[in-house]
């Protein structure tokens, strides 16, 4: 298996972790004014899932920085969320707690959370390269001024942001599982776990997830996934309209006579209708998809 495939899986793993952090933080911000039940209703899931997420330990980013820890800052650089200049600046300005020796019996170092050991670990795990690490070390003693930009968003904006983060998290998991499956063509679960430095059980659990490969010529395995990728900015409006207009949909189910419910197979046009209803597609995009399908 090519080293490039392993590198892709590593990046996707970091992106998944970051998307989870972003989602949890936005969820907590929203929970200051909405109940778990109200949030669940907005996201279309059970309240228990929201409550479980709210119980997960997560720390807000340090003011003036893009993460809560040096490791998170390095992760955001590794996945392309911040620039080289920004990661160097932030990790050079970070106020690191001292790394201390133990009682002298074994000479072990004790590194508290947020210590410079996280920067060294980021270098060791290829989140940053040696040149960046050297520049951080050179600039650390001097420090730099902190520049902050604050923006206010309204209540409705918070919900929109949370929905986008939820979709981004779902897609990150899908991409990660697909990358792991691609690696499994040449590596065992144990070997993949060793490369990613995670327990083998997490790889085996990922393999068990029902994740289909994208349809050939499309950016997703389902119309819903295609719409999700548009909603989070991964594909353009032109692409989502083109793909969802070209998609070969199975027939939608007939409404039941007794209750009027309509049960449709996976991948039917109902996915597109629900995507529009959920805000993944704007009215104009949805209308153009319908028009192109009618003209085909």
PDB file of C-alpha atoms in Angstrom:
ATOM      1  CA  UNK A   1       0.000   0.000   0.000  1.00  0.00           C
ATOM      2  CA  UNK A   2       1.385   3.396  -1.012  1.00  0.00           C
ATOM      3  CA  UNK A   3       2.632   5.760   1.666  1.00  0.00           C
ATOM      4  CA  UNK A   4       0.385   8.401   0.098  1.00  0.00           C
ATOM      5  CA  UNK A   5      -2.706   6.373   1.032  1.00  0.00           C
ATOM      6  CA  UNK A   6      -1.560   6.180   4.641  1.00  0.00           C
ATOM      7  CA  UNK A   7      -0.906   9.928   4.643  1.00  0.00           C
ATOM      8  CA  UNK A   8      -4.428  10.585   3.345  1.00  0.00           C
ATOM      9  CA  UNK A   9      -5.922   8.405   6.078  1.00  0.00           C
ATOM     10  CA  UNK A  10      -3.934  10.293   8.709  1.00  0.00           C
ATOM     11  CA  UNK A  11      -5.158  13.657   7.438  1.00  0.00           C
ATOM     12  CA  UNK A  12      -8.757  12.435   7.356  1.00  0.00           C
ATOM     13  CA  UNK A  13      -8.413  11.149  10.917  1.00  0.00           C
ATOM     14  CA  UNK A  14      -7.246  14.573  12.083  1.00  0.00           C
ATOM     15  CA  UNK A  15     -10.026  16.277  10.149  1.00  0.00           C
ATOM     16  CA  UNK A  16     -12.589  13.980  11.753  1.00  0.00           C
ATOM     17  CA  UNK A  17     -11.299  14.851  15.222  1.00  0.00           C
ATOM     18  CA  UNK A  18     -11.380  18.577  14.461  1.00  0.00           C
ATOM     19  CA  UNK A  19     -14.855  18.465  12.975  1.00  0.00           C
ATOM     20  CA  UNK A  20     -16.016  16.685  16.113  1.00  0.00           C
ATOM     21  CA  UNK A  21     -14.488  19.412  18.282  1.00  0.00           C
ATOM     22  CA  UNK A  22     -16.114  22.168  16.221  1.00  0.00           C
ATOM     23  CA  UNK A  23     -19.485  20.446  16.375  1.00  0.00           C
ATOM     24  CA  UNK A  24     -19.327  19.926  20.144  1.00  0.00           C
ATOM     25  CA  UNK A  25     -18.314  23.536  20.765  1.00  0.00           C
ATOM     26  CA  UNK A  26     -21.130  24.914  18.654  1.00  0.00           C
ATOM     27  CA  UNK A  27     -23.549  22.514  20.318  1.00  0.00           C
ATOM     28  CA  UNK A  28     -22.545  23.791  23.755  1.00  0.00           C
ATOM     29  CA  UNK A  29     -22.914  27.389  22.672  1.00  0.00           C
ATOM     30  CA  UNK A  30     -26.420  26.655  21.456  1.00  0.00           C
ATOM     31  CA  UNK A  31     -27.269  24.745  24.641  1.00  0.00           C
ATOM     32  CA  UNK A  32     -26.982  27.968  26.632  1.00  0.00           C
ATOM     33  CA  UNK A  33     -30.357  29.031  25.247  1.00  0.00           C
ATOM     34  CA  UNK A  34     -31.990  25.872  23.859  1.00  0.00           C
ATOM     35  CA  UNK A  35     -32.766  22.545  25.506  1.00  0.00           C
ATOM     36  CA  UNK A  36     -31.355  19.273  24.206  1.00  0.00           C
ATOM     37  CA  UNK A  37     -34.823  18.402  22.943  1.00  0.00           C
ATOM     38  CA  UNK A  38     -35.113  21.668  21.006  1.00  0.00           C
ATOM     39  CA  UNK A  39     -31.655  21.227  19.485  1.00  0.00           C
ATOM     40  CA  UNK A  40     -32.454  17.630  18.538  1.00  0.00           C
ATOM     41  CA  UNK A  41     -35.622  18.781  16.809  1.00  0.00           C
ATOM     42  CA  UNK A  42     -33.589  21.250  14.746  1.00  0.00           C
ATOM     43  CA  UNK A  43     -30.987  18.617  13.804  1.00  0.00           C
ATOM     44  CA  UNK A  44     -33.468  15.830  13.216  1.00  0.00           C
ATOM     45  CA  UNK A  45     -32.079  13.386  15.783  1.00  0.00           C
ATOM     46  CA  UNK A  46     -32.912  11.963  19.218  1.00  0.00           C
ATOM     47  CA  UNK A  47     -32.409  14.194  22.295  1.00  0.00           C
ATOM     48  CA  UNK A  48     -30.290  11.436  23.861  1.00  0.00           C
ATOM     49  CA  UNK A  49     -27.654  11.914  21.150  1.00  0.00           C
ATOM     50  CA  UNK A  50     -27.481  15.634  21.893  1.00  0.00           C
ATOM     51  CA  UNK A  51     -27.284  15.001  25.637  1.00  0.00           C
ATOM     52  CA  UNK A  52     -24.467  12.488  25.137  1.00  0.00           C
ATOM     53  CA  UNK A  53     -22.570  14.967  22.976  1.00  0.00           C
ATOM     54  CA  UNK A  54     -22.994  17.707  25.570  1.00  0.00           C
ATOM     55  CA  UNK A  55     -21.436  15.387  28.164  1.00  0.00           C
ATOM     56  CA  UNK A  56     -18.256  14.955  26.122  1.00  0.00           C
ATOM     57  CA  UNK A  57     -15.264  16.874  27.502  1.00  0.00           C
ATOM     58  CA  UNK A  58     -14.248  19.695  25.186  1.00  0.00           C
ATOM     59  CA  UNK A  59     -12.379  22.941  25.821  1.00  0.00           C
ATOM     60  CA  UNK A  60     -12.863  26.176  23.919  1.00  0.00           C
ATOM     61  CA  UNK A  61      -9.956  27.515  21.840  1.00  0.00           C
ATOM     62  CA  UNK A  62      -7.568  29.762  23.719  1.00  0.00           C
ATOM     63  CA  UNK A  63      -8.384  33.435  22.933  1.00  0.00           C
ATOM     64  CA  UNK A  64      -6.297  34.608  19.998  1.00  0.00           C
ATOM     65  CA  UNK A  65      -5.530  31.059  18.880  1.00  0.00           C
ATOM     66  CA  UNK A  66      -7.140  28.505  16.586  1.00  0.00           C
ATOM     67  CA  UNK A  67      -7.191  25.701  19.146  1.00  0.00           C
ATOM     68  CA  UNK A  68      -7.410  24.774  22.804  1.00  0.00           C
ATOM     69  CA  UNK A  69      -4.006  23.083  22.729  1.00  0.00           C
ATOM     70  CA  UNK A  70      -0.809  23.299  20.672  1.00  0.00           C
ATOM     71  CA  UNK A  71      -1.709  19.883  19.266  1.00  0.00           C
ATOM     72  CA  UNK A  72      -5.044  21.158  17.964  1.00  0.00           C
ATOM     73  CA  UNK A  73      -3.351  24.162  16.366  1.00  0.00           C
ATOM     74  CA  UNK A  74      -0.930  21.816  14.604  1.00  0.00           C
ATOM     75  CA  UNK A  75      -3.801  19.584  13.504  1.00  0.00           C
ATOM     76  CA  UNK A  76      -5.591  22.532  11.914  1.00  0.00           C
ATOM     77  CA  UNK A  77      -2.452  23.337   9.957  1.00  0.00           C
ATOM     78  CA  UNK A  78      -2.044  19.714   8.862  1.00  0.00           C
ATOM     79  CA  UNK A  79      -5.549  19.572   7.379  1.00  0.00           C
ATOM     80  CA  UNK A  80      -5.208  22.954   5.674  1.00  0.00           C
ATOM     81  CA  UNK A  81      -7.456  25.032   7.936  1.00  0.00           C
ATOM     82  CA  UNK A  82      -4.737  27.539   8.860  1.00  0.00           C
ATOM     83  CA  UNK A  83      -1.656  28.768   7.010  1.00  0.00           C
ATOM     84  CA  UNK A  84       2.004  28.072   7.655  1.00  0.00           C
ATOM     85  CA  UNK A  85       2.441  31.631   8.901  1.00  0.00           C
ATOM     86  CA  UNK A  86      -0.430  31.225  11.342  1.00  0.00           C
ATOM     87  CA  UNK A  87       0.721  27.925  12.829  1.00  0.00           C
ATOM     88  CA  UNK A  88       4.228  29.304  13.352  1.00  0.00           C
ATOM     89  CA  UNK A  89       2.877  32.504  14.889  1.00  0.00           C
ATOM     90  CA  UNK A  90       0.461  30.747  17.236  1.00  0.00           C
ATOM     91  CA  UNK A  91       2.843  28.056  18.426  1.00  0.00           C
ATOM     92  CA  UNK A  92       5.593  30.628  18.941  1.00  0.00           C
ATOM     93  CA  UNK A  93       3.248  32.841  21.008  1.00  0.00           C
ATOM     94  CA  UNK A  94       1.747  30.008  23.054  1.00  0.00           C
ATOM     95  CA  UNK A  95       2.488  30.252  26.782  1.00  0.00           C
ATOM     96  CA  UNK A  96       3.726  26.767  27.570  1.00  0.00           C
ATOM     97  CA  UNK A  97       3.721  25.340  31.100  1.00  0.00           C
ATOM     98  CA  UNK A  98       7.105  23.979  32.163  1.00  0.00           C
ATOM     99  CA  UNK A  99       8.005  20.347  31.625  1.00  0.00           C
ATOM    100  CA  UNK A 100       9.208  18.891  34.922  1.00  0.00           C
ATOM    101  CA  UNK A 101      11.284  15.917  36.002  1.00  0.00           C
ATOM    102  CA  UNK A 102       9.856  13.272  38.306  1.00  0.00           C
ATOM    103  CA  UNK A 103      11.349  12.664  41.738  1.00  0.00           C
ATOM    104  CA  UNK A 104      14.712  11.764  40.233  1.00  0.00           C
ATOM    105  CA  UNK A 105      14.399   8.006  40.587  1.00  0.00           C
ATOM    106  CA  UNK A 106      13.686   7.344  36.920  1.00  0.00           C
ATOM    107  CA  UNK A 107      14.450  10.693  35.279  1.00  0.00           C
ATOM    108  CA  UNK A 108      11.137  10.700  33.428  1.00  0.00           C
ATOM    109  CA  UNK A 109       9.711  13.954  32.125  1.00  0.00           C
ATOM    110  CA  UNK A 110       6.222  14.976  33.170  1.00  0.00           C
ATOM    111  CA  UNK A 111       4.546  17.072  30.491  1.00  0.00           C
ATOM    112  CA  UNK A 112       1.318  18.805  31.533  1.00  0.00           C
ATOM    113  CA  UNK A 113      -1.400  19.444  28.928  1.00  0.00           C
ATOM    114  CA  UNK A 114      -0.429  22.271  26.597  1.00  0.00           C
ATOM    115  CA  UNK A 115       3.309  21.875  27.125  1.00  0.00           C
ATOM    116  CA  UNK A 116       5.898  22.215  24.380  1.00  0.00           C
ATOM    117  CA  UNK A 117       5.958  18.426  24.234  1.00  0.00           C
ATOM    118  CA  UNK A 118       2.805  18.688  22.109  1.00  0.00           C
ATOM    119  CA  UNK A 119       4.736  20.663  19.499  1.00  0.00           C
ATOM    120  CA  UNK A 120       7.457  18.040  19.463  1.00  0.00           C
ATOM    121  CA  UNK A 121       4.811  15.332  19.135  1.00  0.00           C
ATOM    122  CA  UNK A 122       3.254  17.261  16.237  1.00  0.00           C
ATOM    123  CA  UNK A 123       6.655  17.173  14.525  1.00  0.00           C
ATOM    124  CA  UNK A 124       7.035  13.462  15.246  1.00  0.00           C
ATOM    125  CA  UNK A 125       3.570  12.741  13.811  1.00  0.00           C
ATOM    126  CA  UNK A 126       4.202  14.867  10.687  1.00  0.00           C
ATOM    127  CA  UNK A 127       1.617  17.528  11.521  1.00  0.00           C
ATOM    128  CA  UNK A 128       4.377  20.093  11.082  1.00  0.00           C
ATOM    129  CA  UNK A 129       7.725  19.768   9.314  1.00  0.00           C
ATOM    130  CA  UNK A 130      11.227  20.322  10.664  1.00  0.00           C
ATOM    131  CA  UNK A 131      11.486  23.793   9.132  1.00  0.00           C
ATOM    132  CA  UNK A 132       8.311  24.959  10.855  1.00  0.00           C
ATOM    133  CA  UNK A 133       9.413  23.378  14.115  1.00  0.00           C
ATOM    134  CA  UNK A 134      12.759  25.155  13.918  1.00  0.00           C
ATOM    135  CA  UNK A 135      11.117  28.503  13.264  1.00  0.00           C
ATOM    136  CA  UNK A 136       8.765  28.007  16.216  1.00  0.00           C
ATOM    137  CA  UNK A 137      11.720  27.228  18.469  1.00  0.00           C
ATOM    138  CA  UNK A 138      13.615  30.285  17.213  1.00  0.00           C
ATOM    139  CA  UNK A 139      10.663  32.608  17.751  1.00  0.00           C
ATOM    140  CA  UNK A 140       9.286  31.223  21.006  1.00  0.00           C
ATOM    141  CA  UNK A 141      11.386  33.280  23.470  1.00  0.00           C
ATOM    142  CA  UNK A 142      10.375  36.650  21.991  1.00  0.00           C
ATOM    143  CA  UNK A 143       6.627  36.236  21.795  1.00  0.00           C
ATOM    144  CA  UNK A 144       4.227  38.219  19.608  1.00  0.00           C
ATOM    145  CA  UNK A 145       1.208  40.423  20.011  1.00  0.00           C
ATOM    146  CA  UNK A 146      -2.194  38.808  19.906  1.00  0.00           C
ATOM    147  CA  UNK A 147      -4.693  39.971  17.336  1.00  0.00           C
ATOM    148  CA  UNK A 148      -8.307  38.955  17.809  1.00  0.00           C
ATOM    149  CA  UNK A 149     -11.286  39.318  15.529  1.00  0.00           C
ATOM    150  CA  UNK A 150     -14.697  39.017  17.096  1.00  0.00           C
ATOM    151  CA  UNK A 151     -17.925  38.658  15.170  1.00  0.00           C
ATOM    152  CA  UNK A 152     -21.475  38.583  16.444  1.00  0.00           C
ATOM    153  CA  UNK A 153     -24.035  36.153  15.109  1.00  0.00           C
ATOM    154  CA  UNK A 154     -27.709  35.955  15.837  1.00  0.00           C
ATOM    155  CA  UNK A 155     -29.702  33.004  17.194  1.00  0.00           C
ATOM    156  CA  UNK A 156     -30.713  31.777  13.743  1.00  0.00           C
ATOM    157  CA  UNK A 157     -27.099  31.964  12.591  1.00  0.00           C
ATOM    158  CA  UNK A 158     -26.076  29.692  15.470  1.00  0.00           C
ATOM    159  CA  UNK A 159     -28.483  27.017  14.275  1.00  0.00           C
ATOM    160  CA  UNK A 160     -27.258  27.317  10.705  1.00  0.00           C
ATOM    161  CA  UNK A 161     -23.646  26.965  11.846  1.00  0.00           C
ATOM    162  CA  UNK A 162     -24.494  23.934  13.976  1.00  0.00           C
ATOM    163  CA  UNK A 163     -26.285  22.220  11.100  1.00  0.00           C
ATOM    164  CA  UNK A 164     -23.332  22.799   8.783  1.00  0.00           C
ATOM    165  CA  UNK A 165     -20.900  21.465  11.383  1.00  0.00           C
ATOM    166  CA  UNK A 166     -23.069  18.380  11.871  1.00  0.00           C
ATOM    167  CA  UNK A 167     -23.047  17.678   8.129  1.00  0.00           C
ATOM    168  CA  UNK A 168     -19.304  18.324   7.953  1.00  0.00           C
ATOM    169  CA  UNK A 169     -18.767  15.866  10.804  1.00  0.00           C
ATOM    170  CA  UNK A 170     -20.875  13.217   9.058  1.00  0.00           C
ATOM    171  CA  UNK A 171     -18.878  13.660   5.852  1.00  0.00           C
ATOM    172  CA  UNK A 172     -15.551  13.569   7.680  1.00  0.00           C
ATOM    173  CA  UNK A 173     -16.494  10.199   9.149  1.00  0.00           C
ATOM    174  CA  UNK A 174     -17.556   8.881   5.742  1.00  0.00           C
ATOM    175  CA  UNK A 175     -14.299  10.016   4.121  1.00  0.00           C
ATOM    176  CA  UNK A 176     -12.229   8.528   6.942  1.00  0.00           C
ATOM    177  CA  UNK A 177     -13.958   5.139   6.751  1.00  0.00           C
ATOM    178  CA  UNK A 178     -13.538   5.056   2.976  1.00  0.00           C
ATOM    179  CA  UNK A 179      -9.838   5.841   3.309  1.00  0.00           C
ATOM    180  CA  UNK A 180      -9.439   3.032   5.847  1.00  0.00           C
ATOM    181  CA  UNK A 181     -11.172   0.585   3.540  1.00  0.00           C
ATOM    182  CA  UNK A 182      -8.865   1.592   0.702  1.00  0.00           C
ATOM    183  CA  UNK A 183      -5.889   0.876   2.966  1.00  0.00           C
ATOM    184  CA  UNK A 184      -7.315  -2.530   3.898  1.00  0.00           C
ATOM    185  CA  UNK A 185      -6.633  -3.751   0.356  1.00  0.00           C
ATOM    186  CA  UNK A 186      -2.973  -4.043   1.300  1.00  0.00           C
ATOM    187  CA  UNK A 187      -2.802  -3.765   5.084  1.00  0.00           C
ATOM    188  CA  UNK A 188      -4.424  -5.590   7.984  1.00  0.00           C
ATOM    189  CA  UNK A 189      -6.437  -3.772  10.631  1.00  0.00           C
ATOM    190  CA  UNK A 190      -3.483  -4.149  12.983  1.00  0.00           C
ATOM    191  CA  UNK A 191      -1.062  -2.657  10.474  1.00  0.00           C
ATOM    192  CA  UNK A 192      -3.378   0.269   9.750  1.00  0.00           C
ATOM    193  CA  UNK A 193      -3.797   0.868  13.477  1.00  0.00           C
ATOM    194  CA  UNK A 194      -0.020   0.902  13.884  1.00  0.00           C
ATOM    195  CA  UNK A 195       0.349   3.451  11.078  1.00  0.00           C
ATOM    196  CA  UNK A 196      -2.347   5.714  12.551  1.00  0.00           C
ATOM    197  CA  UNK A 197      -1.339   4.983  16.154  1.00  0.00           C
ATOM    198  CA  UNK A 198      -4.821   4.008  17.256  1.00  0.00           C
ATOM    199  CA  UNK A 199      -6.172   0.798  18.856  1.00  0.00           C
ATOM    200  CA  UNK A 200      -6.939  -1.962  16.294  1.00  0.00           C
ATOM    201  CA  UNK A 201     -10.487  -2.159  17.656  1.00  0.00           C
ATOM    202  CA  UNK A 202     -11.237   1.339  16.352  1.00  0.00           C
ATOM    203  CA  UNK A 203     -10.197   0.256  12.855  1.00  0.00           C
ATOM    204  CA  UNK A 204     -12.333  -2.878  13.045  1.00  0.00           C
ATOM    205  CA  UNK A 205     -15.309  -0.826  14.239  1.00  0.00           C
ATOM    206  CA  UNK A 206     -14.844   1.566  11.331  1.00  0.00           C
ATOM    207  CA  UNK A 207     -14.783  -1.337   8.870  1.00  0.00           C
ATOM    208  CA  UNK A 208     -18.135  -2.473  10.259  1.00  0.00           C
ATOM    209  CA  UNK A 209     -19.815   0.856   9.528  1.00  0.00           C
ATOM    210  CA  UNK A 210     -22.244   0.778   6.572  1.00  0.00           C
ATOM    211  CA  UNK A 211     -20.470   3.255   4.305  1.00  0.00           C
ATOM    212  CA  UNK A 212     -20.842   2.820   0.547  1.00  0.00           C
ATOM    213  CA  UNK A 213     -18.365   4.057  -2.041  1.00  0.00           C
ATOM    214  CA  UNK A 214     -19.359   7.154  -4.047  1.00  0.00           C
ATOM    215  CA  UNK A 215     -21.273   6.430  -7.228  1.00  0.00           C
ATOM    216  CA  UNK A 216     -18.979   6.608 -10.254  1.00  0.00           C
ATOM    217  CA  UNK A 217     -18.989  10.127 -11.687  1.00  0.00           C
ATOM    218  CA  UNK A 218     -20.561  11.609  -8.570  1.00  0.00           C
ATOM    219  CA  UNK A 219     -19.313  13.120  -5.314  1.00  0.00           C
ATOM    220  CA  UNK A 220     -21.368  10.865  -3.059  1.00  0.00           C
ATOM    221  CA  UNK A 221     -22.984   7.479  -2.607  1.00  0.00           C
ATOM    222  CA  UNK A 222     -26.453   9.002  -2.295  1.00  0.00           C
ATOM    223  CA  UNK A 223     -28.211  12.181  -3.411  1.00  0.00           C
ATOM    224  CA  UNK A 224     -28.275  13.205   0.252  1.00  0.00           C
ATOM    225  CA  UNK A 225     -24.483  12.961   0.511  1.00  0.00           C
ATOM    226  CA  UNK A 226     -24.074  15.021  -2.669  1.00  0.00           C
ATOM    227  CA  UNK A 227     -26.337  17.695  -1.172  1.00  0.00           C
ATOM    228  CA  UNK A 228     -24.391  17.587   2.096  1.00  0.00           C
ATOM    229  CA  UNK A 229     -21.122  18.229   0.268  1.00  0.00           C
ATOM    230  CA  UNK A 230     -22.686  21.244  -1.396  1.00  0.00           C
ATOM    231  CA  UNK A 231     -24.035  22.556   1.913  1.00  0.00           C
ATOM    232  CA  UNK A 232     -20.601  22.468   3.578  1.00  0.00           C
ATOM    233  CA  UNK A 233     -18.867  24.048   0.580  1.00  0.00           C
ATOM    234  CA  UNK A 234     -17.052  21.000  -0.776  1.00  0.00           C
ATOM    235  CA  UNK A 235     -18.670  21.203  -4.217  1.00  0.00           C
ATOM    236  CA  UNK A 236     -20.048  24.116  -6.221  1.00  0.00           C
ATOM    237  CA  UNK A 237     -23.638  24.998  -7.007  1.00  0.00           C
ATOM    238  CA  UNK A 238     -23.048  24.015 -10.631  1.00  0.00           C
ATOM    239  CA  UNK A 239     -21.766  20.602  -9.573  1.00  0.00           C
ATOM    240  CA  UNK A 240     -24.583  19.789  -7.165  1.00  0.00           C
ATOM    241  CA  UNK A 241     -27.196  20.770  -9.757  1.00  0.00           C
ATOM    242  CA  UNK A 242     -25.448  18.737 -12.447  1.00  0.00           C
ATOM    243  CA  UNK A 243     -25.044  15.634 -10.289  1.00  0.00           C
ATOM    244  CA  UNK A 244     -28.538  15.617  -8.832  1.00  0.00           C
ATOM    245  CA  UNK A 245     -30.068  16.262 -12.239  1.00  0.00           C
ATOM    246  CA  UNK A 246     -28.085  13.344 -13.750  1.00  0.00           C
ATOM    247  CA  UNK A 247     -28.664  10.912 -10.884  1.00  0.00           C
ATOM    248  CA  UNK A 248     -30.617   7.794 -11.872  1.00  0.00           C
ATOM    249  CA  UNK A 249     -33.269   7.631  -9.185  1.00  0.00           C
ATOM    250  CA  UNK A 250     -35.298   4.517  -8.332  1.00  0.00           C
ATOM    251  CA  UNK A 251     -39.066   5.079  -8.362  1.00  0.00           C
ATOM    252  CA  UNK A 252     -40.492   6.727  -5.282  1.00  0.00           C
ATOM    253  CA  UNK A 253     -42.920   4.689  -3.228  1.00  0.00           C
ATOM    254  CA  UNK A 254     -46.677   5.042  -3.467  1.00  0.00           C
ATOM    255  CA  UNK A 255     -48.387   6.657  -0.463  1.00  0.00           C
ATOM    256  CA  UNK A 256     -50.192   4.164   1.765  1.00  0.00           C
ATOM    257  CA  UNK A 257     -53.946   4.374   1.474  1.00  0.00           C
ATOM    258  CA  UNK A 258     -54.522   4.111   5.221  1.00  0.00           C
ATOM    259  CA  UNK A 259     -52.078   6.738   6.499  1.00  0.00           C
ATOM    260  CA  UNK A 260     -50.727   8.549   3.440  1.00  0.00           C
ATOM    261  CA  UNK A 261     -47.116   7.715   4.336  1.00  0.00           C
ATOM    262  CA  UNK A 262     -44.744   7.380   1.410  1.00  0.00           C
ATOM    263  CA  UNK A 263     -41.895   4.895   1.785  1.00  0.00           C
ATOM    264  CA  UNK A 264     -39.218   5.267  -0.868  1.00  0.00           C
ATOM    265  CA  UNK A 265     -36.041   3.221  -1.459  1.00  0.00           C
ATOM    266  CA  UNK A 266     -32.608   4.669  -0.615  1.00  0.00           C
ATOM    267  CA  UNK A 267     -31.322   7.024  -3.278  1.00  0.00           C
ATOM    268  CA  UNK A 268     -34.744   8.046  -4.544  1.00  0.00           C
ATOM    269  CA  UNK A 269     -35.664  11.619  -5.403  1.00  0.00           C
ATOM    270  CA  UNK A 270     -37.078  11.842  -1.892  1.00  0.00           C
ATOM    271  CA  UNK A 271     -33.451  12.401  -0.797  1.00  0.00           C
ATOM    272  CA  UNK A 272     -33.391  15.587  -2.879  1.00  0.00           C
ATOM    273  CA  UNK A 273     -36.752  16.729  -1.552  1.00  0.00           C
ATOM    274  CA  UNK A 274     -35.580  16.189   2.017  1.00  0.00           C
ATOM    275  CA  UNK A 275     -32.280  17.946   1.260  1.00  0.00           C
ATOM    276  CA  UNK A 276     -34.202  20.991   0.082  1.00  0.00           C
ATOM    277  CA  UNK A 277     -36.547  20.810   3.053  1.00  0.00           C
ATOM    278  CA  UNK A 278     -33.576  20.567   5.443  1.00  0.00           C
ATOM    279  CA  UNK A 279     -31.792  23.555   3.957  1.00  0.00           C
ATOM    280  CA  UNK A 280     -28.990  21.631   2.241  1.00  0.00           C
ATOM    281  CA  UNK A 281     -30.253  22.939  -1.093  1.00  0.00           C
ATOM    282  CA  UNK A 282     -31.527  26.447  -1.730  1.00  0.00           C
ATOM    283  CA  UNK A 283     -34.780  26.983  -3.608  1.00  0.00           C
ATOM    284  CA  UNK A 284     -33.036  28.069  -6.794  1.00  0.00           C
ATOM    285  CA  UNK A 285     -30.790  24.999  -6.929  1.00  0.00           C
ATOM    286  CA  UNK A 286     -33.698  22.677  -6.213  1.00  0.00           C
ATOM    287  CA  UNK A 287     -35.821  24.292  -8.919  1.00  0.00           C
ATOM    288  CA  UNK A 288     -33.023  23.968 -11.471  1.00  0.00           C
ATOM    289  CA  UNK A 289     -32.538  20.291 -10.613  1.00  0.00           C
ATOM    290  CA  UNK A 290     -36.246  19.638 -11.142  1.00  0.00           C
ATOM    291  CA  UNK A 291     -36.249  21.611 -14.403  1.00  0.00           C
ATOM    292  CA  UNK A 292     -33.246  19.777 -15.838  1.00  0.00           C
ATOM    293  CA  UNK A 293     -34.742  16.418 -14.951  1.00  0.00           C
ATOM    294  CA  UNK A 294     -37.996  17.379 -16.642  1.00  0.00           C
ATOM    295  CA  UNK A 295     -36.141  18.464 -19.773  1.00  0.00           C
ATOM    296  CA  UNK A 296     -34.000  15.325 -19.929  1.00  0.00           C
TER     297      UNK A 296
END
